[in-house]
Amino acid sequence: MPHCTNPQELERVSDADLRANQRAEWLAGEHRAGDYPTAHVHYDLPGQAFTVVAPQGGASA
């Protein structure tokens, strides 16, 4: 997984959903096909959610 500092959060999926990781990975793929070619998934432990993030600046980062 790419490492990014100061990521921009694009989507958030609660881990209460049994398919949260799959959903987050799918959303990341959708963002990669659009304006955020480096979008990927992080897990937010305190927030108990999978987050789709991209480095600040989107395609120009």
mmCIF file of N, CA and C in Angstrom:
data_model
loop_
_atom_site.group_PDB
_atom_site.id
_atom_site.type_symbol
_atom_site.label_atom_id
_atom_site.label_comp_id
_atom_site.label_asym_id
_atom_site.label_seq_id
_atom_site.Cartn_x
_atom_site.Cartn_y
_atom_site.Cartn_z
ATOM 1 N N MET A 1 0.847 -1.174 0.000
ATOM 2 C CA MET A 1 0.000 0.000 0.000
ATOM 3 C C MET A 1 0.890 1.234 0.000
ATOM 4 N N PRO A 2 0.587 2.169 -0.852
ATOM 5 C CA PRO A 2 1.382 3.397 -0.877
ATOM 6 C C PRO A 2 1.265 4.155 0.443
ATOM 7 N N HIS A 3 2.358 4.778 0.837
ATOM 8 C CA HIS A 3 2.359 5.591 2.045
ATOM 9 C C HIS A 3 2.121 7.038 1.643
ATOM 10 N N CYS A 4 1.254 7.714 2.354
ATOM 11 C CA CYS A 4 1.044 9.124 2.042
ATOM 12 C C CYS A 4 0.958 9.914 3.340
ATOM 13 N N THR A 5 1.530 11.095 3.308
ATOM 14 C CA THR A 5 1.443 11.985 4.451
ATOM 15 C C THR A 5 0.382 13.024 4.144
ATOM 16 N N ASN A 6 -0.333 13.441 5.160
ATOM 17 C CA ASN A 6 -1.382 14.430 5.010
ATOM 18 C C ASN A 6 -2.387 14.031 3.928
ATOM 19 N N PRO A 7 -2.979 12.825 4.038
ATOM 20 C CA PRO A 7 -3.886 12.365 2.994
ATOM 21 C C PRO A 7 -5.217 13.119 2.996
ATOM 22 N N GLN A 8 -5.803 13.200 1.824
ATOM 23 C CA GLN A 8 -7.143 13.766 1.672
ATOM 24 C C GLN A 8 -8.129 12.601 1.725
ATOM 25 N N GLU A 9 -9.067 12.638 2.647
ATOM 26 C CA GLU A 9 -10.055 11.571 2.749
ATOM 27 C C GLU A 9 -11.127 11.767 1.683
ATOM 28 N N LEU A 10 -11.360 10.716 0.904
ATOM 29 C CA LEU A 10 -12.348 10.767 -0.172
ATOM 30 C C LEU A 10 -13.641 10.066 0.205
ATOM 31 N N GLU A 11 -13.541 8.967 0.916
ATOM 32 C CA GLU A 11 -14.707 8.170 1.323
ATOM 33 C C GLU A 11 -14.416 7.551 2.687
ATOM 34 N N ARG A 12 -15.466 7.202 3.398
ATOM 35 C CA ARG A 12 -15.341 6.530 4.694
ATOM 36 C C ARG A 12 -16.407 5.433 4.746
ATOM 37 N N VAL A 13 -15.987 4.220 5.123
ATOM 38 C CA VAL A 13 -16.900 3.085 5.217
ATOM 39 C C VAL A 13 -16.742 2.479 6.611
ATOM 40 N N SER A 14 -17.803 2.484 7.396
ATOM 41 C CA SER A 14 -17.762 1.943 8.750
ATOM 42 C C SER A 14 -17.426 0.455 8.722
ATOM 43 N N ASP A 15 -16.578 0.017 9.654
ATOM 44 C CA ASP A 15 -16.257 -1.408 9.693
ATOM 45 C C ASP A 15 -17.376 -2.244 10.301
ATOM 46 N N ALA A 16 -18.499 -1.620 10.658
ATOM 47 C CA ALA A 16 -19.665 -2.373 11.114
ATOM 48 C C ALA A 16 -20.263 -3.177 9.952
ATOM 49 N N ASP A 17 -20.022 -2.718 8.737
ATOM 50 C CA ASP A 17 -20.453 -3.425 7.527
ATOM 51 C C ASP A 17 -19.514 -4.608 7.321
ATOM 52 N N LEU A 18 -20.050 -5.807 7.181
ATOM 53 C CA LEU A 18 -19.221 -6.998 7.031
ATOM 54 C C LEU A 18 -18.368 -6.961 5.766
ATOM 55 N N ARG A 19 -18.778 -6.204 4.780
ATOM 56 C CA ARG A 19 -18.026 -6.108 3.532
ATOM 57 C C ARG A 19 -17.360 -4.742 3.382
ATOM 58 N N ALA A 20 -17.054 -4.098 4.488
ATOM 59 C CA ALA A 20 -16.504 -2.739 4.468
ATOM 60 C C ALA A 20 -15.192 -2.663 3.692
ATOM 61 N N ASN A 21 -14.292 -3.620 3.912
ATOM 62 C CA ASN A 21 -13.008 -3.580 3.230
ATOM 63 C C ASN A 21 -13.197 -3.723 1.722
ATOM 64 N N GLN A 22 -14.043 -4.653 1.294
ATOM 65 C CA GLN A 22 -14.310 -4.827 -0.139
ATOM 66 C C GLN A 22 -14.926 -3.568 -0.734
ATOM 67 N N ARG A 23 -15.857 -2.975 -0.017
ATOM 68 C CA ARG A 23 -16.509 -1.756 -0.498
ATOM 69 C C ARG A 23 -15.487 -0.625 -0.620
ATOM 70 N N ALA A 24 -14.635 -0.467 0.379
ATOM 71 C CA ALA A 24 -13.627 0.585 0.347
ATOM 72 C C ALA A 24 -12.650 0.369 -0.810
ATOM 73 N N GLU A 25 -12.239 -0.878 -1.043
ATOM 74 C CA GLU A 25 -11.327 -1.164 -2.161
ATOM 75 C C GLU A 25 -12.003 -0.853 -3.494
ATOM 76 N N TRP A 26 -13.274 -1.171 -3.621
ATOM 77 C CA TRP A 26 -14.008 -0.864 -4.852
ATOM 78 C C TRP A 26 -14.084 0.656 -5.053
ATOM 79 N N LEU A 27 -14.408 1.382 -3.985
ATOM 80 C CA LEU A 27 -14.474 2.845 -4.076
ATOM 81 C C LEU A 27 -13.119 3.437 -4.463
ATOM 82 N N ALA A 28 -12.046 2.886 -3.911
ATOM 83 C CA ALA A 28 -10.713 3.366 -4.267
ATOM 84 C C ALA A 28 -10.456 3.160 -5.757
ATOM 85 N N GLY A 29 -10.885 2.028 -6.279
ATOM 86 C CA GLY A 29 -10.739 1.765 -7.709
ATOM 87 C C GLY A 29 -11.513 2.761 -8.550
ATOM 88 N N GLU A 30 -12.689 3.115 -8.109
ATOM 89 C CA GLU A 30 -13.492 4.118 -8.807
ATOM 90 C C GLU A 30 -12.781 5.472 -8.810
ATOM 91 N N HIS A 31 -12.190 5.832 -7.693
ATOM 92 C CA HIS A 31 -11.461 7.106 -7.615
ATOM 93 C C HIS A 31 -10.193 7.076 -8.471
ATOM 94 N N ARG A 32 -9.511 5.896 -8.501
ATOM 95 C CA ARG A 32 -8.314 5.773 -9.339
ATOM 96 C C ARG A 32 -8.657 5.948 -10.817
ATOM 97 N N ALA A 33 -9.845 5.517 -11.213
ATOM 98 C CA ALA A 33 -10.273 5.658 -12.606
ATOM 99 C C ALA A 33 -10.677 7.096 -12.920
ATOM 100 N N GLY A 34 -10.821 7.911 -11.907
ATOM 101 C CA GLY A 34 -11.221 9.301 -12.091
ATOM 102 C C GLY A 34 -10.086 10.257 -11.819
ATOM 103 N N ASP A 35 -10.322 11.160 -10.891
ATOM 104 C CA ASP A 35 -9.382 12.252 -10.617
ATOM 105 C C ASP A 35 -8.254 11.914 -9.650
ATOM 106 N N TYR A 36 -8.267 10.723 -9.041
ATOM 107 C CA TYR A 36 -7.281 10.387 -8.011
ATOM 108 C C TYR A 36 -6.594 9.056 -8.327
ATOM 109 N N PRO A 37 -5.628 9.062 -9.256
ATOM 110 C CA PRO A 37 -4.988 7.805 -9.664
ATOM 111 C C PRO A 37 -4.194 7.114 -8.557
ATOM 112 N N THR A 38 -3.928 7.805 -7.461
ATOM 113 C CA THR A 38 -3.179 7.196 -6.360
ATOM 114 C C THR A 38 -4.067 6.886 -5.151
ATOM 115 N N ALA A 39 -5.378 6.884 -5.344
ATOM 116 C CA ALA A 39 -6.300 6.582 -4.238
ATOM 117 C C ALA A 39 -6.051 5.165 -3.722
ATOM 118 N N HIS A 40 -6.131 5.020 -2.410
ATOM 119 C CA HIS A 40 -5.943 3.722 -1.772
ATOM 120 C C HIS A 40 -6.675 3.727 -0.429
ATOM 121 N N VAL A 41 -6.677 2.578 0.229
ATOM 122 C CA VAL A 41 -7.445 2.409 1.463
ATOM 123 C C VAL A 41 -6.527 2.434 2.682
ATOM 124 N N HIS A 42 -6.937 3.175 3.683
ATOM 125 C CA HIS A 42 -6.311 3.161 5.012
ATOM 126 C C HIS A 42 -7.366 2.662 5.994
ATOM 127 N N TYR A 43 -6.915 2.168 7.131
ATOM 128 C CA TYR A 43 -7.857 1.823 8.194
ATOM 129 C C TYR A 43 -7.689 2.831 9.316
ATOM 130 N N ASP A 44 -8.783 3.437 9.716
ATOM 131 C CA ASP A 44 -8.797 4.418 10.802
ATOM 132 C C ASP A 44 -9.221 3.685 12.071
ATOM 133 N N LEU A 45 -8.246 3.292 12.889
ATOM 134 C CA LEU A 45 -8.533 2.512 14.094
ATOM 135 C C LEU A 45 -9.413 3.264 15.083
ATOM 136 N N PRO A 46 -9.082 4.520 15.449
ATOM 137 C CA PRO A 46 -9.954 5.217 16.400
ATOM 138 C C PRO A 46 -11.382 5.416 15.854
ATOM 139 N N GLY A 47 -11.495 5.643 14.557
ATOM 140 C CA GLY A 47 -12.808 5.855 13.945
ATOM 141 C C GLY A 47 -13.501 4.583 13.517
ATOM 142 N N GLN A 48 -12.813 3.447 13.641
ATOM 143 C CA GLN A 48 -13.322 2.141 13.259
ATOM 144 C C GLN A 48 -13.967 2.177 11.873
ATOM 145 N N ALA A 49 -13.165 2.621 10.905
ATOM 146 C CA ALA A 49 -13.668 2.718 9.537
ATOM 147 C C ALA A 49 -12.519 2.567 8.547
ATOM 148 N N PHE A 50 -12.866 2.064 7.382
ATOM 149 C CA PHE A 50 -11.932 2.044 6.264
ATOM 150 C C PHE A 50 -12.105 3.371 5.546
ATOM 151 N N THR A 51 -10.994 4.018 5.202
ATOM 152 C CA THR A 51 -11.077 5.294 4.508
ATOM 153 C C THR A 51 -10.344 5.197 3.180
ATOM 154 N N VAL A 52 -10.952 5.766 2.161
ATOM 155 C CA VAL A 52 -10.307 5.883 0.859
ATOM 156 C C VAL A 52 -9.625 7.240 0.853
ATOM 157 N N VAL A 53 -8.319 7.240 0.630
ATOM 158 C CA VAL A 53 -7.543 8.468 0.693
ATOM 159 C C VAL A 53 -6.680 8.621 -0.548
ATOM 160 N N ALA A 54 -6.238 9.842 -0.746
ATOM 161 C CA ALA A 54 -5.283 10.161 -1.810
ATOM 162 C C ALA A 54 -4.385 11.270 -1.284
ATOM 163 N N PRO A 55 -3.152 11.327 -1.768
ATOM 164 C CA PRO A 55 -2.292 12.437 -1.366
ATOM 165 C C PRO A 55 -2.953 13.761 -1.742
ATOM 166 N N GLN A 56 -2.713 14.790 -0.964
ATOM 167 C CA GLN A 56 -3.270 16.109 -1.257
ATOM 168 C C GLN A 56 -2.915 16.510 -2.683
ATOM 169 N N GLY A 57 -3.869 17.038 -3.397
ATOM 170 C CA GLY A 57 -3.609 17.521 -4.743
ATOM 171 C C GLY A 57 -4.124 16.622 -5.842
ATOM 172 N N GLY A 58 -4.599 15.427 -5.505
ATOM 173 C CA GLY A 58 -5.186 14.544 -6.520
ATOM 174 C C GLY A 58 -4.200 14.121 -7.587
ATOM 175 N N ALA A 59 -4.580 14.291 -8.844
ATOM 176 C CA ALA A 59 -3.783 13.803 -9.974
ATOM 177 C C ALA A 59 -2.444 14.522 -10.086
ATOM 178 N N SER A 60 -2.334 15.720 -9.557
ATOM 179 C CA SER A 60 -1.084 16.453 -9.683
ATOM 180 C C SER A 60 -0.085 16.135 -8.592
ATOM 181 N N ALA A 61 -0.486 15.337 -7.602
ATOM 182 C CA ALA A 61 0.411 15.031 -6.471
ATOM 183 C C ALA A 61 1.478 14.034 -6.862
#
